[in-house]
PDB file of C-alpha atoms in Angstrom:
ATOM      1  CA  UNK A  21     135.193  71.052 164.382  1.00 49.00           C
ATOM      2  CA  UNK A  22     136.782  74.216 162.927  1.00 54.00           C
ATOM      3  CA  UNK A  23     134.828  77.446 163.378  1.00 85.00           C
ATOM      4  CA  UNK A  24     132.610  77.594 160.322  1.00 93.00           C
ATOM      5  CA  UNK A  25     129.539  79.650 159.408  1.00 96.00           C
ATOM      6  CA  UNK A  26     126.292  78.288 160.820  1.00 97.00           C
ATOM      7  CA  UNK A  27     124.435  79.048 157.608  1.00 98.00           C
ATOM      8  CA  UNK A  28     124.756  76.578 154.731  1.00 98.00           C
ATOM      9  CA  UNK A  29     124.804  79.327 152.097  1.00 98.00           C
ATOM     10  CA  UNK A  30     127.795  80.990 153.770  1.00 97.00           C
ATOM     11  CA  UNK A  31     129.942  77.856 153.542  1.00 97.00           C
ATOM     12  CA  UNK A  32     132.373  77.329 150.684  1.00 97.00           C
ATOM     13  CA  UNK A  33     132.449  74.006 148.902  1.00 96.00           C
ATOM     14  CA  UNK A  34     135.955  73.492 150.337  1.00 96.00           C
ATOM     15  CA  UNK A  35     134.547  73.790 153.871  1.00 96.00           C
ATOM     16  CA  UNK A  36     132.869  70.410 153.516  1.00 95.00           C
ATOM     17  CA  UNK A  37     136.278  68.740 153.626  1.00 94.00           C
ATOM     18  CA  UNK A  38     136.552  70.015 157.229  1.00 94.00           C
ATOM     19  CA  UNK A  39     133.084  68.884 158.295  1.00 95.00           C
ATOM     20  CA  UNK A  40     132.366  65.464 159.765  1.00 94.00           C
ATOM     21  CA  UNK A  41     129.426  65.019 157.418  1.00 93.00           C
ATOM     22  CA  UNK A  42     128.327  61.757 159.055  1.00 89.00           C
ATOM     23  CA  UNK A  43     127.724  63.754 162.228  1.00 94.00           C
ATOM     24  CA  UNK A  44     126.616  67.070 160.710  1.00 96.00           C
ATOM     25  CA  UNK A  45     123.002  68.215 160.976  1.00 98.00           C
ATOM     26  CA  UNK A  46     121.263  70.185 158.225  1.00 98.00           C
ATOM     27  CA  UNK A  47     118.236  72.235 159.275  1.00 98.00           C
ATOM     28  CA  UNK A  48     115.688  73.115 156.592  1.00 98.00           C
ATOM     29  CA  UNK A  49     113.360  75.940 157.755  1.00 98.00           C
ATOM     30  CA  UNK A  50     110.034  75.744 155.908  1.00 98.00           C
ATOM     31  CA  UNK A  51     107.527  78.593 156.055  1.00 98.00           C
ATOM     32  CA  UNK A  52     104.875  80.147 153.839  1.00 98.00           C
ATOM     33  CA  UNK A  53     103.748  83.367 152.138  1.00 98.00           C
ATOM     34  CA  UNK A  54     100.024  83.765 152.762  1.00 98.00           C
ATOM     35  CA  UNK A  55      97.411  86.162 154.066  1.00 98.00           C
ATOM     36  CA  UNK A  56      97.435  86.899 157.786  1.00 98.00           C
ATOM     37  CA  UNK A  57      94.369  89.071 158.145  1.00 98.00           C
ATOM     38  CA  UNK A  58      94.211  92.834 157.624  1.00 98.00           C
ATOM     39  CA  UNK A  59      96.984  93.682 160.097  1.00 98.00           C
ATOM     40  CA  UNK A  60      99.925  91.358 159.334  1.00 98.00           C
ATOM     41  CA  UNK A  61     102.052  90.913 156.192  1.00 98.00           C
ATOM     42  CA  UNK A  62     102.036  87.859 153.965  1.00 98.00           C
ATOM     43  CA  UNK A  63     105.540  87.029 155.171  1.00 98.00           C
ATOM     44  CA  UNK A  64     104.604  86.035 158.756  1.00 98.00           C
ATOM     45  CA  UNK A  65     105.506  82.335 158.603  1.00 98.00           C
ATOM     46  CA  UNK A  66     108.752  82.977 156.738  1.00 98.00           C
ATOM     47  CA  UNK A  67     109.568  85.791 159.184  1.00 98.00           C
ATOM     48  CA  UNK A  68     108.961  83.452 162.131  1.00 98.00           C
ATOM     49  CA  UNK A  69     111.326  80.875 160.623  1.00 98.00           C
ATOM     50  CA  UNK A  70     113.984  83.499 159.953  1.00 98.00           C
ATOM     51  CA  UNK A  71     113.741  85.060 163.429  1.00 98.00           C
ATOM     52  CA  UNK A  72     113.959  81.737 165.276  1.00 98.00           C
ATOM     53  CA  UNK A  73     116.872  80.488 163.179  1.00 98.00           C
ATOM     54  CA  UNK A  74     118.783  83.752 163.591  1.00 98.00           C
ATOM     55  CA  UNK A  75     118.256  83.641 167.348  1.00 98.00           C
ATOM     56  CA  UNK A  76     119.057  79.928 167.639  1.00 98.00           C
ATOM     57  CA  UNK A  77     122.294  79.938 165.629  1.00 98.00           C
ATOM     58  CA  UNK A  78     124.471  81.627 168.292  1.00 97.00           C
ATOM     59  CA  UNK A  79     122.977  79.358 170.978  1.00 98.00           C
ATOM     60  CA  UNK A  80     124.084  76.133 169.295  1.00 97.00           C
ATOM     61  CA  UNK A  81     127.133  74.801 171.116  1.00 95.00           C
ATOM     62  CA  UNK A  82     130.413  75.124 169.213  1.00 94.00           C
ATOM     63  CA  UNK A  83     130.867  71.360 169.160  1.00 94.00           C
ATOM     64  CA  UNK A  84     127.453  70.716 167.553  1.00 96.00           C
ATOM     65  CA  UNK A  85     127.910  70.668 163.741  1.00 96.00           C
ATOM     66  CA  UNK A  86     124.542  72.124 162.758  1.00 98.00           C
ATOM     67  CA  UNK A  87     124.025  74.169 159.597  1.00 98.00           C
ATOM     68  CA  UNK A  88     120.899  76.123 158.663  1.00 98.00           C
ATOM     69  CA  UNK A  89     119.697  75.870 155.081  1.00 98.00           C
ATOM     70  CA  UNK A  90     117.926  78.827 153.400  1.00 98.00           C
ATOM     71  CA  UNK A  91     114.400  79.516 154.648  1.00 98.00           C
ATOM     72  CA  UNK A  92     111.788  78.204 152.220  1.00 98.00           C
ATOM     73  CA  UNK A  93     109.386  81.130 152.045  1.00 98.00           C
ATOM     74  CA  UNK A  94     106.582  79.558 149.979  1.00 98.00           C
ATOM     75  CA  UNK A  95     104.766  76.444 151.160  1.00 98.00           C
ATOM     76  CA  UNK A  96     101.435  74.644 150.927  1.00 98.00           C
ATOM     77  CA  UNK A  97      98.692  77.185 151.668  1.00 98.00           C
ATOM     78  CA  UNK A  98      95.453  76.361 149.780  1.00 98.00           C
ATOM     79  CA  UNK A  99      93.408  77.169 152.902  1.00 98.00           C
ATOM     80  CA  UNK A 100      94.326  80.824 152.359  1.00 98.00           C
ATOM     81  CA  UNK A 101      93.862  81.007 148.580  1.00 98.00           C
ATOM     82  CA  UNK A 102      90.560  82.913 148.968  1.00 98.00           C
ATOM     83  CA  UNK A 103      92.605  85.986 149.913  1.00 98.00           C
ATOM     84  CA  UNK A 104      94.641  88.072 147.487  1.00 98.00           C
ATOM     85  CA  UNK A 105      98.391  87.805 147.741  1.00 98.00           C
ATOM     86  CA  UNK A 106      98.587  84.244 149.014  1.00 98.00           C
ATOM     87  CA  UNK A 107     101.222  82.134 147.288  1.00 98.00           C
ATOM     88  CA  UNK A 108     100.852  78.361 147.416  1.00 98.00           C
ATOM     89  CA  UNK A 109     102.541  75.339 145.910  1.00 98.00           C
ATOM     90  CA  UNK A 110     100.688  72.241 144.811  1.00 98.00           C
ATOM     91  CA  UNK A 111     101.343  69.272 147.111  1.00 98.00           C
ATOM     92  CA  UNK A 112     103.435  67.512 144.485  1.00 98.00           C
ATOM     93  CA  UNK A 113     105.455  70.693 143.854  1.00 98.00           C
ATOM     94  CA  UNK A 114     106.142  71.286 147.544  1.00 98.00           C
ATOM     95  CA  UNK A 115     107.144  67.668 148.095  1.00 98.00           C
ATOM     96  CA  UNK A 116     109.425  67.707 145.052  1.00 98.00           C
ATOM     97  CA  UNK A 117     111.060  70.956 146.139  1.00 98.00           C
ATOM     98  CA  UNK A 118     111.763  69.827 149.702  1.00 98.00           C
ATOM     99  CA  UNK A 119     112.811  66.377 148.493  1.00 98.00           C
ATOM    100  CA  UNK A 120     115.254  67.872 145.991  1.00 98.00           C
ATOM    101  CA  UNK A 121     116.854  69.926 148.758  1.00 98.00           C
ATOM    102  CA  UNK A 122     117.119  66.851 150.987  1.00 98.00           C
ATOM    103  CA  UNK A 123     118.717  64.900 148.160  1.00 98.00           C
ATOM    104  CA  UNK A 124     121.272  67.667 147.665  1.00 98.00           C
ATOM    105  CA  UNK A 125     122.051  67.598 151.386  1.00 98.00           C
ATOM    106  CA  UNK A 126     122.543  63.836 151.235  1.00 96.00           C
ATOM    107  CA  UNK A 127     124.720  64.182 148.139  1.00 96.00           C
ATOM    108  CA  UNK A 128     127.029  66.403 150.209  1.00 96.00           C
ATOM    109  CA  UNK A 129     127.450  63.516 152.632  1.00 95.00           C
ATOM    110  CA  UNK A 130     125.288  64.907 155.447  1.00 96.00           C
ATOM    111  CA  UNK A 131     123.246  62.145 157.100  1.00 93.00           C
ATOM    112  CA  UNK A 132     121.049  64.100 159.536  1.00 96.00           C
ATOM    113  CA  UNK A 133     118.227  66.439 158.546  1.00 97.00           C
ATOM    114  CA  UNK A 134     115.729  68.468 160.568  1.00 98.00           C
ATOM    115  CA  UNK A 135     112.636  69.768 158.765  1.00 98.00           C
ATOM    116  CA  UNK A 136     111.858  72.871 160.850  1.00 98.00           C
ATOM    117  CA  UNK A 137     108.344  74.044 160.067  1.00 98.00           C
ATOM    118  CA  UNK A 138     106.592  77.316 160.925  1.00 98.00           C
ATOM    119  CA  UNK A 139     103.330  76.904 158.957  1.00 98.00           C
ATOM    120  CA  UNK A 140     100.605  74.536 160.122  1.00 96.00           C
ATOM    121  CA  UNK A 141      99.511  73.765 156.576  1.00 97.00           C
ATOM    122  CA  UNK A 142     102.896  72.224 155.778  1.00 98.00           C
ATOM    123  CA  UNK A 143     102.846  69.758 158.672  1.00 97.00           C
ATOM    124  CA  UNK A 144     100.983  66.859 157.050  1.00 95.00           C
ATOM    125  CA  UNK A 145     103.078  66.950 153.888  1.00 97.00           C
ATOM    126  CA  UNK A 146     106.328  67.121 155.847  1.00 98.00           C
ATOM    127  CA  UNK A 147     105.377  64.146 158.003  1.00 96.00           C
ATOM    128  CA  UNK A 148     104.927  61.922 154.958  1.00 96.00           C
ATOM    129  CA  UNK A 149     108.038  63.330 153.300  1.00 97.00           C
ATOM    130  CA  UNK A 150     110.183  62.651 156.372  1.00 97.00           C
ATOM    131  CA  UNK A 151     109.180  58.985 156.346  1.00 96.00           C
ATOM    132  CA  UNK A 152     109.838  58.692 152.622  1.00 96.00           C
ATOM    133  CA  UNK A 153     113.268  60.329 152.862  1.00 96.00           C
ATOM    134  CA  UNK A 154     114.240  58.150 155.801  1.00 94.00           C
ATOM    135  CA  UNK A 155     113.379  55.024 153.809  1.00 93.00           C
ATOM    136  CA  UNK A 156     114.871  56.131 150.513  1.00 94.00           C
ATOM    137  CA  UNK A 157     117.955  58.076 151.580  1.00 93.00           C
ATOM    138  CA  UNK A 158     118.480  56.437 155.000  1.00 90.00           C
ATOM    139  CA  UNK A 159     118.774  59.787 156.688  1.00 92.00           C
ATOM    140  CA  UNK A 160     118.306  60.337 160.398  1.00 94.00           C
ATOM    141  CA  UNK A 161     115.463  62.782 159.963  1.00 95.00           C
ATOM    142  CA  UNK A 162     113.165  64.690 162.283  1.00 96.00           C
ATOM    143  CA  UNK A 163     110.196  66.942 161.555  1.00 97.00           C
ATOM    144  CA  UNK A 164     109.678  69.770 164.036  1.00 97.00           C
ATOM    145  CA  UNK A 165     106.965  72.453 164.239  1.00 98.00           C
ATOM    146  CA  UNK A 166     108.015  75.573 166.120  1.00 98.00           C
ATOM    147  CA  UNK A 167     104.704  75.629 168.009  1.00 96.00           C
ATOM    148  CA  UNK A 168     105.286  72.064 169.282  1.00 96.00           C
ATOM    149  CA  UNK A 169     108.598  72.933 170.944  1.00 97.00           C
ATOM    150  CA  UNK A 170     108.631  73.350 174.751  1.00 97.00           C
ATOM    151  CA  UNK A 171     108.294  77.133 174.974  1.00 97.00           C
ATOM    152  CA  UNK A 172     109.717  77.969 178.397  1.00 97.00           C
ATOM    153  CA  UNK A 173     110.647  81.296 179.890  1.00 94.00           C
ATOM    154  CA  UNK A 174     114.080  81.962 181.370  1.00 91.00           C
ATOM    155  CA  UNK A 175     112.947  80.560 184.734  1.00 93.00           C
ATOM    156  CA  UNK A 176     111.683  77.326 183.162  1.00 95.00           C
ATOM    157  CA  UNK A 177     108.009  78.239 183.366  1.00 96.00           C
ATOM    158  CA  UNK A 178     105.479  77.595 180.618  1.00 97.00           C
ATOM    159  CA  UNK A 179     105.595  80.681 178.430  1.00 96.00           C
ATOM    160  CA  UNK A 180     102.255  79.811 176.826  1.00 97.00           C
ATOM    161  CA  UNK A 181     100.584  80.368 180.203  1.00 96.00           C
ATOM    162  CA  UNK A 182     100.714  84.067 179.271  1.00 96.00           C
ATOM    163  CA  UNK A 183      97.962  83.344 176.762  1.00 98.00           C
ATOM    164  CA  UNK A 184      94.435  82.361 177.755  1.00 97.00           C
ATOM    165  CA  UNK A 185      93.224  78.771 177.168  1.00 96.00           C
ATOM    166  CA  UNK A 186      90.711  80.215 174.687  1.00 96.00           C
ATOM    167  CA  UNK A 187      93.459  81.954 172.711  1.00 98.00           C
ATOM    168  CA  UNK A 188      95.726  78.890 172.737  1.00 97.00           C
ATOM    169  CA  UNK A 189      92.931  76.793 171.277  1.00 96.00           C
ATOM    170  CA  UNK A 190      91.177  79.173 168.907  1.00 97.00           C
ATOM    171  CA  UNK A 191      93.796  81.821 168.070  1.00 97.00           C
ATOM    172  CA  UNK A 192      95.238  79.671 165.328  1.00 96.00           C
ATOM    173  CA  UNK A 193      96.038  82.268 162.679  1.00 98.00           C
ATOM    174  CA  UNK A 194      97.194  85.884 162.994  1.00 98.00           C
ATOM    175  CA  UNK A 195      95.908  85.991 166.563  1.00 98.00           C
ATOM    176  CA  UNK A 196      97.672  87.067 169.736  1.00 98.00           C
ATOM    177  CA  UNK A 197     100.671  84.725 169.379  1.00 98.00           C
ATOM    178  CA  UNK A 198     101.582  85.465 165.770  1.00 98.00           C
ATOM    179  CA  UNK A 199     100.892  89.166 166.155  1.00 98.00           C
ATOM    180  CA  UNK A 200     103.138  89.318 169.238  1.00 98.00           C
ATOM    181  CA  UNK A 201     105.812  87.455 167.321  1.00 98.00           C
ATOM    182  CA  UNK A 202     105.687  89.990 164.501  1.00 98.00           C
ATOM    183  CA  UNK A 203     105.718  92.956 166.902  1.00 98.00           C
ATOM    184  CA  UNK A 204     109.108  91.644 168.032  1.00 98.00           C
ATOM    185  CA  UNK A 205     110.463  90.373 164.714  1.00 98.00           C
ATOM    186  CA  UNK A 206     109.206  93.025 162.273  1.00 98.00           C
ATOM    187  CA  UNK A 207     107.278  95.761 164.099  1.00 98.00           C
ATOM    188  CA  UNK A 208     107.354  98.066 161.062  1.00 97.00           C
ATOM    189  CA  UNK A 209     105.211  95.526 159.164  1.00 98.00           C
ATOM    190  CA  UNK A 210     102.379  95.319 161.710  1.00 98.00           C
ATOM    191  CA  UNK A 211      99.291  97.504 161.112  1.00 98.00           C
ATOM    192  CA  UNK A 212      98.285  97.753 164.766  1.00 97.00           C
ATOM    193  CA  UNK A 213      95.287  99.967 164.030  1.00 98.00           C
ATOM    194  CA  UNK A 214      93.749  97.088 162.073  1.00 98.00           C
ATOM    195  CA  UNK A 215      94.283  94.454 164.776  1.00 98.00           C
ATOM    196  CA  UNK A 216      91.033  93.168 166.288  1.00 98.00           C
ATOM    197  CA  UNK A 217      89.728  90.291 168.337  1.00 98.00           C
ATOM    198  CA  UNK A 218      88.907  88.020 165.411  1.00 98.00           C
ATOM    199  CA  UNK A 219      86.547  85.495 167.034  1.00 97.00           C
ATOM    200  CA  UNK A 220      86.798  82.097 165.359  1.00 97.00           C
ATOM    201  CA  UNK A 221      83.663  80.236 164.298  1.00 96.00           C
ATOM    202  CA  UNK A 222      85.248  77.208 165.980  1.00 96.00           C
ATOM    203  CA  UNK A 223      84.256  78.699 169.340  1.00 95.00           C
ATOM    204  CA  UNK A 224      80.560  78.262 168.484  1.00 94.00           C
ATOM    205  CA  UNK A 225      81.130  74.699 167.308  1.00 94.00           C
ATOM    206  CA  UNK A 226      82.962  73.903 170.536  1.00 94.00           C
ATOM    207  CA  UNK A 227      79.927  75.052 172.535  1.00 94.00           C
ATOM    208  CA  UNK A 228      77.321  73.250 170.442  1.00 94.00           C
ATOM    209  CA  UNK A 229      78.864  69.997 169.227  1.00 96.00           C
ATOM    210  CA  UNK A 230      80.508  67.502 171.568  1.00 94.00           C
ATOM    211  CA  UNK A 231      82.388  65.588 168.866  1.00 95.00           C
ATOM    212  CA  UNK A 232      82.664  68.013 165.962  1.00 93.00           C
ATOM    213  CA  UNK A 233      83.704  70.809 168.293  1.00 92.00           C
ATOM    214  CA  UNK A 234      86.249  69.135 170.574  1.00 91.00           C
ATOM    215  CA  UNK A 235      89.157  69.641 168.171  1.00 88.00           C
ATOM    216  CA  UNK A 236      90.238  65.994 168.335  1.00 91.00           C
ATOM    217  CA  UNK A 237      87.581  63.524 167.232  1.00 95.00           C
ATOM    218  CA  UNK A 238      87.067  64.943 163.745  1.00 93.00           C
ATOM    219  CA  UNK A 239      89.353  67.509 162.119  1.00 89.00           C
ATOM    220  CA  UNK A 240      87.626  70.302 160.199  1.00 91.00           C
ATOM    221  CA  UNK A 241      89.303  70.882 156.811  1.00 94.00           C
ATOM    222  CA  UNK A 242      88.869  74.620 157.096  1.00 95.00           C
ATOM    223  CA  UNK A 243      89.609  77.457 154.759  1.00 97.00           C
ATOM    224  CA  UNK A 244      90.580  80.658 156.545  1.00 98.00           C
ATOM    225  CA  UNK A 245      87.351  82.458 155.640  1.00 98.00           C
ATOM    226  CA  UNK A 246      85.403  79.672 157.358  1.00 97.00           C
ATOM    227  CA  UNK A 247      86.936  80.707 160.688  1.00 97.00           C
ATOM    228  CA  UNK A 248      86.467  84.470 160.245  1.00 98.00           C
ATOM    229  CA  UNK A 249      85.655  86.678 157.225  1.00 98.00           C
ATOM    230  CA  UNK A 250      88.959  88.525 157.704  1.00 98.00           C
ATOM    231  CA  UNK A 251      91.043  85.348 157.396  1.00 98.00           C
ATOM    232  CA  UNK A 252      92.395  85.804 160.939  1.00 98.00           C
ATOM    233  CA  UNK A 253      91.450  83.935 164.122  1.00 98.00           C
ATOM    234  CA  UNK A 254      92.390  85.115 167.598  1.00 98.00           C
ATOM    235  CA  UNK A 255      92.766  88.198 169.753  1.00 98.00           C
ATOM    236  CA  UNK A 256      95.389  90.129 167.812  1.00 98.00           C
ATOM    237  CA  UNK A 257      94.569  93.280 169.786  1.00 98.00           C
ATOM    238  CA  UNK A 258      96.015  91.721 172.963  1.00 98.00           C
ATOM    239  CA  UNK A 259      99.466  91.098 171.466  1.00 98.00           C
ATOM    240  CA  UNK A 260     102.530  92.729 173.020  1.00 98.00           C
ATOM    241  CA  UNK A 261     106.114  93.158 171.900  1.00 98.00           C
ATOM    242  CA  UNK A 262     107.379  91.644 175.145  1.00 98.00           C
ATOM    243  CA  UNK A 263     105.469  88.426 174.566  1.00 98.00           C
ATOM    244  CA  UNK A 264     106.859  88.256 171.050  1.00 98.00           C
ATOM    245  CA  UNK A 265     110.437  88.697 172.244  1.00 98.00           C
ATOM    246  CA  UNK A 266     109.912  85.972 174.832  1.00 98.00           C
ATOM    247  CA  UNK A 267     108.481  83.622 172.189  1.00 98.00           C
ATOM    248  CA  UNK A 268     111.455  84.093 169.875  1.00 98.00           C
ATOM    249  CA  UNK A 269     113.930  83.511 172.700  1.00 98.00           C
ATOM    250  CA  UNK A 270     112.100  80.424 173.980  1.00 98.00           C
ATOM    251  CA  UNK A 271     111.794  78.843 170.535  1.00 98.00           C
ATOM    252  CA  UNK A 272     115.469  79.554 169.817  1.00 98.00           C
ATOM    253  CA  UNK A 273     116.580  77.928 173.062  1.00 98.00           C
ATOM    254  CA  UNK A 274     114.417  74.887 172.397  1.00 98.00           C
ATOM    255  CA  UNK A 275     115.676  74.500 168.837  1.00 98.00           C
ATOM    256  CA  UNK A 276     119.319  74.735 169.982  1.00 98.00           C
ATOM    257  CA  UNK A 277     118.612  72.110 172.667  1.00 98.00           C
ATOM    258  CA  UNK A 278     116.949  69.866 170.093  1.00 98.00           C
ATOM    259  CA  UNK A 279     119.992  70.037 167.816  1.00 98.00           C
ATOM    260  CA  UNK A 280     122.279  69.177 170.738  1.00 98.00           C
ATOM    261  CA  UNK A 281     120.177  66.075 171.463  1.00 97.00           C
ATOM    262  CA  UNK A 282     120.201  64.996 167.821  1.00 97.00           C
ATOM    263  CA  UNK A 283     123.990  65.395 167.831  1.00 96.00           C
ATOM    264  CA  UNK A 284     124.241  63.094 170.876  1.00 94.00           C
ATOM    265  CA  UNK A 285     121.890  60.491 169.395  1.00 89.00           C
ATOM    266  CA  UNK A 286     123.987  57.710 167.797  1.00 79.00           C
ATOM    267  CA  UNK A 287     122.563  56.961 164.312  1.00 71.00           C
ATOM    268  CA  UNK A 288     123.775  53.368 164.481  1.00 72.00           C
ATOM    269  CA  UNK A 289     121.589  52.809 167.546  1.00 73.00           C
ATOM    270  CA  UNK A 290     118.610  54.506 165.925  1.00 80.00           C
ATOM    271  CA  UNK A 291     118.480  53.498 162.251  1.00 78.00           C
ATOM    272  CA  UNK A 292     118.305  49.808 161.449  1.00 83.00           C
ATOM    273  CA  UNK A 293     118.530  48.869 157.777  1.00 78.00           C
ATOM    274  CA  UNK A 294     119.351  45.770 155.812  1.00 63.00           C
ATOM    275  CA  UNK A 295     123.019  46.295 154.871  1.00 60.00           C
ATOM    276  CA  UNK A 296     122.509  44.225 151.740  1.00 56.00           C
ATOM    277  CA  UNK A 297     119.967  46.619 150.293  1.00 55.00           C
ATOM    278  CA  UNK A 298     121.446  49.507 148.292  1.00 57.00           C
ATOM    279  CA  UNK A 299     120.815  53.068 149.421  1.00 57.00           C
ATOM    280  CA  UNK A 300     118.798  55.022 146.886  1.00 57.00           C
ATOM    281  CA  UNK A 301     120.974  57.811 145.555  1.00 53.00           C
ATOM    282  CA  UNK A 302     119.748  61.262 144.501  1.00 50.00           C
TER     283      UNK A 302
END
């Protein structure tokens, strides 16, 4: 493949004549703009997406034809609507937006799509959308959350071992992990003097309720203020820049490795459709 920009927006329309579009992989980073407590900006999830993509792009092997679409900075965030500044799409709006982008990708001839998500609230919608797009557009499609990637340090150890089991379970929003990430990605935007140990109400439920509190048997449809009045949950005070830098590097390596595996995966051995049924066109 000729040396081309890794970012979809930097390509020219003529570049697509040089791309093996049947093999090419489009990556759609999906984030959010929502409150992250008193110490972090609204842009956290979009900033996480941007930082990982920027770090991953140079790690993708030259022979892997992967192209990063523009970061989608507004997602599905009704759980944060109690707090001023939060921007959220309705479910039908978010699904239509992401679907329209996928249809445009397919119209360009690209047959592989990765939905790369950095906001937990988007995950359920993206799972259903991925299945619908696979059926309708016959794309080889994967949904990936950054926090589900294997986050390993340079020696292959579990990077998340740096964080306590309590923080990994209950620090779900603007806690130690996200604050560390932002200290590395956008330190000027972090109000460190406002960072606290925001103890989640889920900790009390875990102690008092065997089923409701185990985090698996029944999922609590929480709004952020239910976890803590500030809208944050986790020990933001313990965050360090070094941990954030390690998180970005680990996520970037894992994303680059994922794209290499998708490139090696033969679509004809993975997708099985009735050849007599027409493909739905955008």
